[in-house]
Amino acid sequence: MAGETGIFIGTAGAARQELVLRRANRHGLIAGATGTGKTVTLQGLAEGFSAAGVPVFVADVKGDLSGLGMAGSPTAKTHEIFAKRAQEIGDTEWCYGALPVQLWDLFGEQGHPIRATISEMGPLLLARLLDLNETQEGVLNVVFHVADEEGLLLLDLDDLQSMLAHCADRAGELSTKFGNITKPSVGTIQRQLLQLRAQGAEHFFGEPALDISEFIRTDENGHGVVNILAADKLMSSPRLYGSFLLWMLSELFETLPEVGDPDKPKLVFFFDEAHLLFDDAPKALLDKIEQVVRLIRSKGVGVYFVTQNPIDIPEDVAGQLGNRVQHALRAFTPKDAKAVRSAAETFRANPDVDVATVITELKVGEALVSVLQEDGSPSPVQRTLIRAPGTRVGPLAPEERAVLITTDAVGDKYDTPIDRESAEEILAAKANEAVAAAAEAQAETEADKAAAAQAKEQARLAKEAERTRIATERAQATATSPWAKMATSAARSASSSIGRQVANEIGREIFGGSRKRSGGGLGAQLIRGVLGGLFRG
């Protein structure tokens, strides 16, 4: 399975094919059509790394790699085939056995949840992930900077959404300090985040954040722990898968020290069905993956891609893959034929092997193998019979998975999410305070308006009262003046005289008397009576 210096892959004739541990961090590729034995090859390599004390991480797309946590069984339908293969290649050490495993799931359904905070992801990786242009990336950098300056934690997508809205509201203020912050740029970032959220990213961004050292464990026997990520559901969310992959590799790159080429890797990754990862990835994301894959080798980390066709891997990434296991390819179409030729050209030539022809003739469990030798050069390609695995070929039962989850070294450390106060809550509280203050100010303004109206009305009433008082006093003053008394007396006298004259005249008319008297008749007497009364008064 694994010696002191290499991992047994299989035999080419009588020659053993081994993956040199000192060169295992130079990355690798396992390729082949469906049903040709890629998964079995992956299992065998994972078993070899674990036995050598190297922790392993496996992205389990189809669910069958979870069987690494259980030993194979003599009652399994593959037992006869595997026993025959062990005998055929002289694998006297072959036996069934389980590996120490830790089960993970970004959605928390089939393993411990994996989370990272927005701050840990950082603006650079997020910009690559969201495929932002230079201007939008600049806005995202401003958002992170403002959050850092004001002590606002960015933990999940809600925090980032709130900070984007907050910075958009303060665009005028922030633009003078950091450059133009336009609402269209903020809107584009928010729409990209919405797309990421639609793929389930809210499960990944949050707390408690994973300590990356959880992946680098050995058990009490010195065997490397195999971390199995349930990726069957995850692969339908390529952006989320890409964000996780970038974060994980970047965290390892930043955390682990430079070691060059150690005697064995510190950690090895296997990404099954890798073509699903690269199919819809934006170019910026591919560039970042290529950069990380190229540089992480010096940290002692090996990355192995498992895919159906070698051309599924971008050229810049494929150029970093030094160890190759090529299972059968089918050449039924011109495109298939092109893929066969491309695969053949990637191997170091062997005059005894016509690679382009052999690739289409390989049986299940056979592969063309070329690995890096001690001096770093690739070995000549060899047609190899792959060793049989000792772990189960097939998925875990739900009850078996539950037992492994509850009994591993991780425990329940990450199982319960934490939602502590961060940017969203703080900004919401500030907004509520602002609304309350505005309402209070509005209430004070309304009260001031009411008081002013009341004072105005009181002033009007006071003015009316003053006018009434003045009019009354004037009327009283006029009534008590000398001229008023004279007029009153004259009127009184005139009325008395006229009354007497009229009464006398009426009496004469009734009782008889001389009609002619000195001084005229009734009219003249009336006039004389009035004038006499006035002068007497």
XYZ file of C-alpha atoms in Angstrom:
537
model
C 0.000 0.000 0.000
C 2.555 2.569 1.157
C 6.229 2.188 1.854
C 8.631 4.596 3.445
C 9.215 6.498 0.214
C 6.255 5.787 -2.056
C 2.651 4.683 -2.514
C 2.051 1.469 -4.426
C -0.181 2.155 -7.449
C 0.059 -1.161 -9.328
C 2.368 -3.142 -11.543
C 3.524 -2.854 -15.124
C 4.560 -6.385 -15.914
C 6.910 -7.217 -13.073
C 7.753 -3.590 -12.294
C 6.057 -1.837 -9.382
C 4.604 1.586 -10.083
C 4.868 3.884 -7.071
C 3.967 7.497 -6.427
C 7.067 9.022 -4.836
C 6.034 10.772 -1.599
C 8.696 13.467 -1.966
C 7.135 14.428 -5.302
C 3.501 13.967 -4.336
C 3.073 17.690 -3.691
C 3.676 18.334 -7.406
C -0.015 17.643 -7.957
C -1.657 15.085 -10.192
C -4.430 14.023 -12.519
C -6.628 10.920 -12.658
C -8.615 10.784 -15.899
C -10.757 8.326 -17.806
C -14.197 7.654 -19.185
C -17.079 6.704 -16.921
C -16.755 3.200 -15.489
C -13.061 2.715 -16.228
C -11.890 2.647 -12.588
C -11.052 6.251 -11.661
C -12.802 6.044 -8.293
C -10.982 2.840 -7.355
C -7.649 4.462 -8.267
C -8.541 7.467 -6.116
C -9.438 5.194 -3.198
C -6.156 3.332 -3.493
C -4.131 6.568 -3.465
C -6.124 7.931 -0.511
C -5.452 4.703 1.396
C -1.747 4.977 0.589
C -1.489 8.588 1.741
C -3.380 7.863 4.954
C -1.147 4.859 5.731
C 1.907 7.118 5.197
C 0.557 9.586 7.783
C -0.600 12.176 5.223
C -4.040 13.775 5.859
C -6.362 13.722 2.852
C -9.276 15.854 1.679
C -11.752 14.358 -0.819
C -14.638 16.108 -2.575
C -17.237 13.330 -2.876
C -19.456 14.243 -5.815
C -21.288 10.946 -6.286
C -21.412 9.897 -2.628
C -19.479 6.649 -3.110
C -16.195 7.933 -1.640
C -17.761 7.998 1.815
C -17.046 4.242 1.770
C -13.442 5.113 2.712
C -14.724 5.155 6.295
C -15.692 1.485 6.175
C -13.733 -1.691 5.418
C -14.548 -3.718 2.335
C -16.319 -7.008 2.810
C -15.723 -10.551 1.538
C -19.453 -10.661 0.814
C -19.341 -7.687 -1.538
C -19.800 -8.386 -5.250
C -16.376 -6.868 -5.969
C -14.528 -9.216 -3.573
C -13.668 -11.865 -6.132
C -12.380 -9.271 -8.612
C -10.242 -7.516 -6.016
C -8.800 -10.740 -4.592
C -7.882 -11.865 -8.102
C -6.201 -8.529 -8.840
C -4.167 -8.686 -5.629
C -2.938 -12.135 -6.560
C -2.236 -11.094 -10.155
C 0.024 -8.197 -9.213
C 1.594 -9.901 -6.205
C 0.067 -7.568 -3.623
C 0.664 -9.706 -0.555
C -0.247 -6.845 1.809
C -3.761 -6.429 0.439
C -6.526 -6.705 3.052
C -9.725 -4.994 3.992
C -9.647 -2.076 6.415
C -11.306 1.274 7.160
C -9.672 4.704 7.213
C -10.093 7.329 9.945
C -12.506 9.839 8.435
C -14.172 13.168 9.179
C -17.369 13.931 7.275
C -18.148 17.491 6.127
C -21.000 19.169 4.291
C -21.368 22.878 3.483
C -25.126 22.481 3.967
C -24.706 20.632 7.276
C -26.843 17.676 6.166
C -24.366 14.821 5.648
C -21.522 16.005 7.827
C -20.182 18.823 9.943
C -20.917 22.225 8.364
C -18.051 24.238 6.920
C -18.238 28.005 7.319
C -16.025 30.983 6.634
C -16.648 34.661 7.323
C -16.855 37.342 4.654
C -13.815 39.008 6.241
C -11.799 35.811 5.916
C -12.737 35.539 2.258
C -11.586 39.123 1.717
C -12.364 41.586 -1.094
C -9.832 40.135 -3.541
C -11.187 36.575 -3.526
C -14.778 37.823 -3.478
C -14.129 40.054 -6.467
C -12.694 37.081 -8.367
C -15.569 34.896 -7.303
C -18.202 37.474 -8.323
C -16.404 38.235 -11.580
C -16.280 41.972 -10.860
C -14.541 44.504 -13.074
C -11.831 46.845 -11.819
C -14.245 49.615 -10.816
C -16.566 47.271 -8.947
C -13.618 45.619 -7.221
C -12.513 49.084 -6.083
C -15.941 49.739 -4.563
C -15.794 46.391 -2.759
C -12.393 47.326 -1.347
C -13.825 50.606 -0.052
C -16.673 48.721 1.648
C -14.219 46.438 3.450
C -12.016 49.393 4.420
C -14.915 51.415 5.854
C -16.154 48.377 7.789
C -12.681 47.894 9.244
C -12.313 51.581 10.155
C -15.686 51.715 11.893
C -15.369 48.371 13.666
C -18.190 46.704 11.732
C -17.698 42.940 11.482
C -18.405 41.348 8.102
C -19.404 37.796 8.937
C -22.150 36.769 6.537
C -23.862 37.892 3.334
C -26.375 40.029 5.248
C -23.496 42.020 6.728
C -21.998 42.648 3.306
C -25.360 43.617 1.816
C -25.939 46.086 4.657
C -22.471 47.602 4.252
C -22.989 48.040 0.511
C -26.267 49.891 1.113
C -24.644 51.938 3.886
C -21.747 53.031 1.650
C -24.145 53.839 -1.192
C -26.081 56.153 1.149
C -22.787 57.844 2.106
C -21.466 57.951 -1.459
C -21.037 61.723 -1.468
C -19.000 61.689 1.725
C -16.900 58.612 0.902
C -16.227 59.541 -2.720
C -14.193 62.577 -1.673
C -11.945 60.312 0.378
C -11.771 57.035 -1.553
C -12.895 57.889 -5.060
C -16.201 57.660 -6.852
C -18.746 55.191 -5.446
C -21.571 54.877 -7.942
C -24.913 53.296 -7.290
C -24.719 51.212 -10.513
C -21.477 49.596 -9.256
C -23.028 48.884 -5.869
C -26.115 47.493 -7.604
C -24.011 45.139 -9.744
C -22.232 43.758 -6.671
C -25.540 43.251 -4.904
C -26.980 41.359 -7.875
C -23.926 39.097 -7.992
C -24.288 38.434 -4.279
C -27.940 37.583 -4.849
C -26.885 34.983 -7.415
C -24.377 33.567 -4.939
C -27.051 33.474 -2.242
C -29.391 31.634 -4.610
C -26.832 28.809 -4.771
C -26.865 28.416 -0.981
C -23.924 30.619 0.009
C -25.664 31.682 3.221
C -24.773 28.203 4.515
C -21.077 28.811 3.880
C -20.636 32.391 5.068
C -21.038 32.723 8.825
C -19.806 31.467 12.174
C -18.358 29.431 13.768
C -15.718 29.605 11.051
C -13.753 26.463 10.334
C -10.246 26.221 11.716
C -8.339 24.990 8.672
C -6.092 22.915 10.916
C -9.047 20.531 11.366
C -8.109 19.124 7.971
C -4.556 18.334 9.044
C -4.963 15.547 11.585
C -3.561 12.087 12.238
C -5.160 9.454 14.438
C -3.646 7.656 17.420
C -1.955 5.186 15.054
C -0.277 7.926 13.040
C -2.578 7.446 10.055
C -3.678 10.532 8.168
C -7.338 11.438 8.688
C -9.380 11.487 5.484
C -11.762 14.473 5.278
C -14.729 13.689 3.030
C -16.828 16.597 1.761
C -20.349 15.670 0.630
C -20.391 17.467 -2.721
C -23.320 15.822 -4.507
C -25.588 18.798 -3.793
C -22.737 21.281 -3.863
C -21.836 20.571 -7.477
C -25.133 22.072 -8.620
C -23.850 25.357 -7.150
C -20.575 25.960 -9.019
C -20.041 29.469 -7.643
C -20.426 28.219 -4.099
C -18.090 25.304 -4.781
C -15.594 27.704 -6.335
C -15.786 30.062 -3.361
C -15.161 27.190 -0.969
C -12.259 25.847 -3.005
C -10.598 29.244 -3.286
C -11.056 29.997 0.398
C -9.694 26.620 1.485
C -6.604 26.692 -0.716
C -5.940 30.351 0.112
C -6.274 29.708 3.836
C -3.817 26.841 3.612
C -1.425 28.950 1.576
C -1.528 31.772 4.135
C -1.406 29.472 7.174
C 1.211 26.881 6.306
C 4.930 27.735 6.303
C 7.186 27.335 3.291
C 8.658 23.820 3.244
C 9.761 23.330 -0.360
C 9.675 19.589 -1.113
C 9.148 17.750 2.188
C 9.647 13.997 2.583
C 5.878 13.671 2.306
C 3.029 16.160 1.792
C 1.383 17.873 4.722
C -2.012 17.488 3.051
C -3.374 16.119 -0.227
C -6.601 17.162 -1.997
C -8.657 15.089 -4.406
C -11.349 16.902 -6.417
C -13.564 14.308 -8.072
C -15.488 15.194 -11.263
C -13.303 18.292 -11.583
C -14.833 19.240 -14.934
C -17.972 20.298 -13.041
C -15.861 22.803 -11.161
C -14.327 24.382 -14.248
C -17.275 24.302 -16.664
C -19.037 27.495 -15.552
C -16.223 29.191 -13.660
C -15.438 32.801 -14.684
C -11.963 33.419 -16.075
C -10.921 35.430 -13.031
C -11.734 32.437 -10.837
C -9.788 30.086 -13.095
C -6.804 32.435 -12.970
C -6.914 32.437 -9.187
C -7.176 28.647 -8.974
C -4.211 28.313 -11.317
C -2.196 30.741 -9.219
C -2.981 28.985 -5.950
C -2.314 25.512 -7.391
C 1.049 26.707 -8.680
C 2.157 28.322 -5.430
C 0.698 25.987 -2.798
C 3.132 23.230 -3.757
C 5.840 24.989 -1.748
C 3.612 24.713 1.331
C 3.698 20.921 1.085
C 0.139 20.593 -0.269
C -0.697 18.336 -3.223
C -3.793 18.835 -5.386
C -5.175 15.987 -7.525
C -7.977 16.481 -10.055
C -10.184 13.560 -11.074
C -12.100 14.003 -14.319
C -13.368 12.148 -17.388
C -11.148 13.803 -19.954
C -7.764 15.531 -19.572
C -8.911 18.435 -21.726
C -11.560 19.230 -19.099
C -8.791 20.826 -17.050
C -7.706 24.325 -18.174
C -4.269 24.275 -19.767
C -2.718 26.597 -17.181
C -3.869 24.268 -14.413
C -3.066 21.039 -16.276
C 0.491 22.253 -16.790
C 1.045 22.033 -13.025
C 0.028 18.365 -12.752
C 3.144 16.201 -12.623
C 1.698 12.801 -11.613
C -0.756 11.268 -14.074
C -2.952 8.189 -14.159
C -4.889 7.845 -17.421
C -7.686 5.280 -17.663
C -9.396 4.354 -20.905
C -10.885 6.944 -23.249
C -13.373 6.218 -25.991
C -12.809 7.625 -29.479
C -16.273 7.430 -31.010
C -16.397 11.009 -32.334
C -13.868 13.448 -33.807
C -13.901 15.318 -30.518
C -13.097 12.102 -28.649
C -10.248 11.378 -31.066
C -8.829 14.819 -30.451
C -8.994 14.222 -26.697
C -7.120 10.926 -27.114
C -4.345 12.622 -29.071
C -4.135 15.413 -26.505
C -3.885 12.922 -23.638
C -1.207 10.934 -25.449
C 0.928 14.033 -25.944
C 1.045 14.752 -22.201
C 3.021 11.619 -21.336
C 6.730 11.048 -21.509
C 7.204 8.758 -24.489
C 7.915 5.058 -24.064
C 9.012 3.213 -27.209
C 7.280 0.096 -25.951
C 3.890 1.792 -25.535
C 1.814 3.343 -28.323
C -0.105 5.652 -26.042
C -2.698 6.864 -28.571
C -3.651 3.285 -29.363
C -3.428 1.827 -25.859
C -5.669 4.536 -24.314
C -8.639 3.189 -26.228
C -7.795 -0.451 -25.450
C -7.378 -0.264 -21.662
C -9.574 -2.589 -19.594
C -11.386 -1.616 -16.402
C -8.788 -1.322 -13.667
C -5.954 -0.655 -16.131
C -4.308 2.717 -16.684
C -1.368 4.479 -18.266
C 0.799 5.762 -15.425
C 3.546 8.375 -15.412
C 4.770 9.820 -12.111
C 7.570 12.129 -11.081
C 10.743 10.277 -10.130
C 13.159 11.080 -7.333
C 15.022 13.538 -9.547
C 11.775 15.305 -10.461
C 11.583 14.042 -14.040
C 8.462 12.173 -15.257
C 8.790 8.441 -15.615
C 8.165 6.879 -19.043
C 4.507 6.005 -19.399
C 3.635 2.418 -18.445
C 0.524 0.308 -18.943
C -0.334 -0.599 -15.357
C -2.726 -2.899 -13.496
C -4.135 -0.806 -10.611
C -4.118 -2.304 -7.118
C -7.421 -3.135 -5.403
C -8.641 -0.953 -2.512
C -9.152 -2.273 1.001
C -11.999 0.095 1.856
C -15.623 -0.226 0.788
C -16.466 0.633 -2.810
C -19.804 2.346 -2.365
C -21.526 4.879 -0.097
C -22.178 4.796 3.622
C -25.635 3.992 4.919
C -27.301 6.966 6.714
C -26.970 5.257 10.114
C -23.284 4.527 9.477
C -22.723 8.154 8.518
C -24.469 9.344 11.692
C -22.213 7.179 13.869
C -19.047 8.459 12.199
C -20.172 12.080 12.570
C -20.856 11.767 16.291
C -17.720 9.806 17.127
C -15.002 11.709 15.257
C -12.549 14.183 16.771
C -14.521 17.229 15.585
C -17.527 16.584 17.818
C -20.258 19.246 17.775
C -17.856 22.170 17.579
C -19.287 23.504 14.303
C -22.773 22.045 14.307
C -24.649 25.010 15.820
C -24.461 28.334 13.940
C -23.614 31.528 15.853
C -25.171 34.886 14.968
C -23.366 37.512 16.996
C -23.687 41.278 16.609
C -22.036 42.391 13.397
C -22.411 45.003 10.652
C -26.044 44.230 9.841
C -27.250 44.494 13.434
C -25.180 47.602 14.223
C -26.268 49.454 11.077
C -29.903 48.458 11.664
C -29.687 49.777 15.232
C -28.204 53.057 13.997
C -30.941 53.361 11.403
C -33.614 52.777 14.059
C -32.001 55.396 16.290
C -31.976 57.867 13.406
C -35.663 57.207 12.706
C -36.519 57.690 16.389
C -34.517 60.913 16.540
C -36.218 62.215 13.399
C -39.623 61.336 14.832
C -38.760 63.127 18.054
C -37.532 66.181 16.154
C -40.721 66.131 14.070
C -42.807 65.944 17.234
C -40.926 68.898 18.716
C -41.489 70.882 15.518
C -45.213 70.134 15.561
C -45.385 71.204 19.206
C -43.568 74.444 18.382
C -45.989 75.099 15.536
C -48.986 74.501 17.834
C -47.549 76.799 20.517
C -46.894 79.534 17.948
C -50.455 79.260 16.594
C -51.859 79.457 20.105
C -49.744 82.526 20.912
C -50.881 84.177 17.672
C -54.539 83.530 18.512
C -54.078 84.890 22.016
C -52.442 88.005 20.591
C -55.383 88.482 18.198
C -57.897 88.075 21.002
C -55.961 90.523 23.162
C -55.908 93.002 20.296
C -59.676 92.678 19.788
C -60.244 93.128 23.516
C -58.108 96.247 23.478
C -60.087 97.667 20.561
C -63.358 97.004 22.386
C -62.052 98.660 25.559
C -60.915 101.744 23.687
C -64.257 102.051 21.862
C -66.130 101.767 25.174
C -63.994 104.397 26.841
C -64.451 106.763 23.924
C -68.221 106.289 24.052
C -68.245 107.030 27.779
C -66.033 110.080 27.347
C -68.300 111.511 24.657
C -71.400 111.020 26.775
C -70.020 113.157 29.699
C -68.723 116.194 27.680
C -70.327 119.781 28.055
C -71.584 119.829 24.499
C -73.247 116.482 25.002
C -74.995 117.825 28.134
C -76.086 120.985 26.211
C -77.533 118.948 23.396
C -79.322 116.669 25.826
C -80.824 119.627 27.740
C -81.884 121.332 24.545
C -83.584 118.258 23.326
C -85.301 117.774 26.643
C -86.531 121.417 26.749
C -87.676 121.364 23.183
C -89.650 118.288 23.715
C -91.313 119.730 26.852
C -92.283 123.018 25.157
C -93.634 121.348 22.079
C -95.614 119.048 24.261
C -97.228 121.913 26.096
C -98.002 123.810 22.961
C -99.528 120.831 21.277
C -101.631 120.047 24.331
C -102.938 123.647 24.543
C -103.724 123.711 20.859
C -105.557 120.442 21.036
C -107.533 121.719 24.034
C -108.656 124.815 22.183
C -109.717 122.796 19.270
C -111.745 120.560 21.419
C -113.187 122.991 23.911
C -113.327 125.958 21.548
C -111.645 129.355 21.638
C -110.417 132.157 19.481
C -108.566 130.870 16.448
C -106.666 134.110 16.018
C -104.257 135.193 18.656
C -101.292 137.400 18.498
C -98.262 135.595 17.293
C -99.832 133.456 14.645
C -101.165 130.025 14.546
C -100.005 126.627 15.714
C -96.838 126.466 13.546
C -95.511 129.771 14.687
C -96.177 128.963 18.265
C -94.361 125.653 17.918
C -91.271 127.336 16.515
C -91.315 129.994 19.245
C -91.765 127.355 21.909
C -88.844 125.311 20.650
C -86.531 128.322 20.376
C -87.572 129.563 23.769
C -86.941 126.223 25.334
C -83.463 126.043 23.782
C -82.413 129.410 25.093
C -83.817 128.756 28.537
C -82.026 125.482 28.700
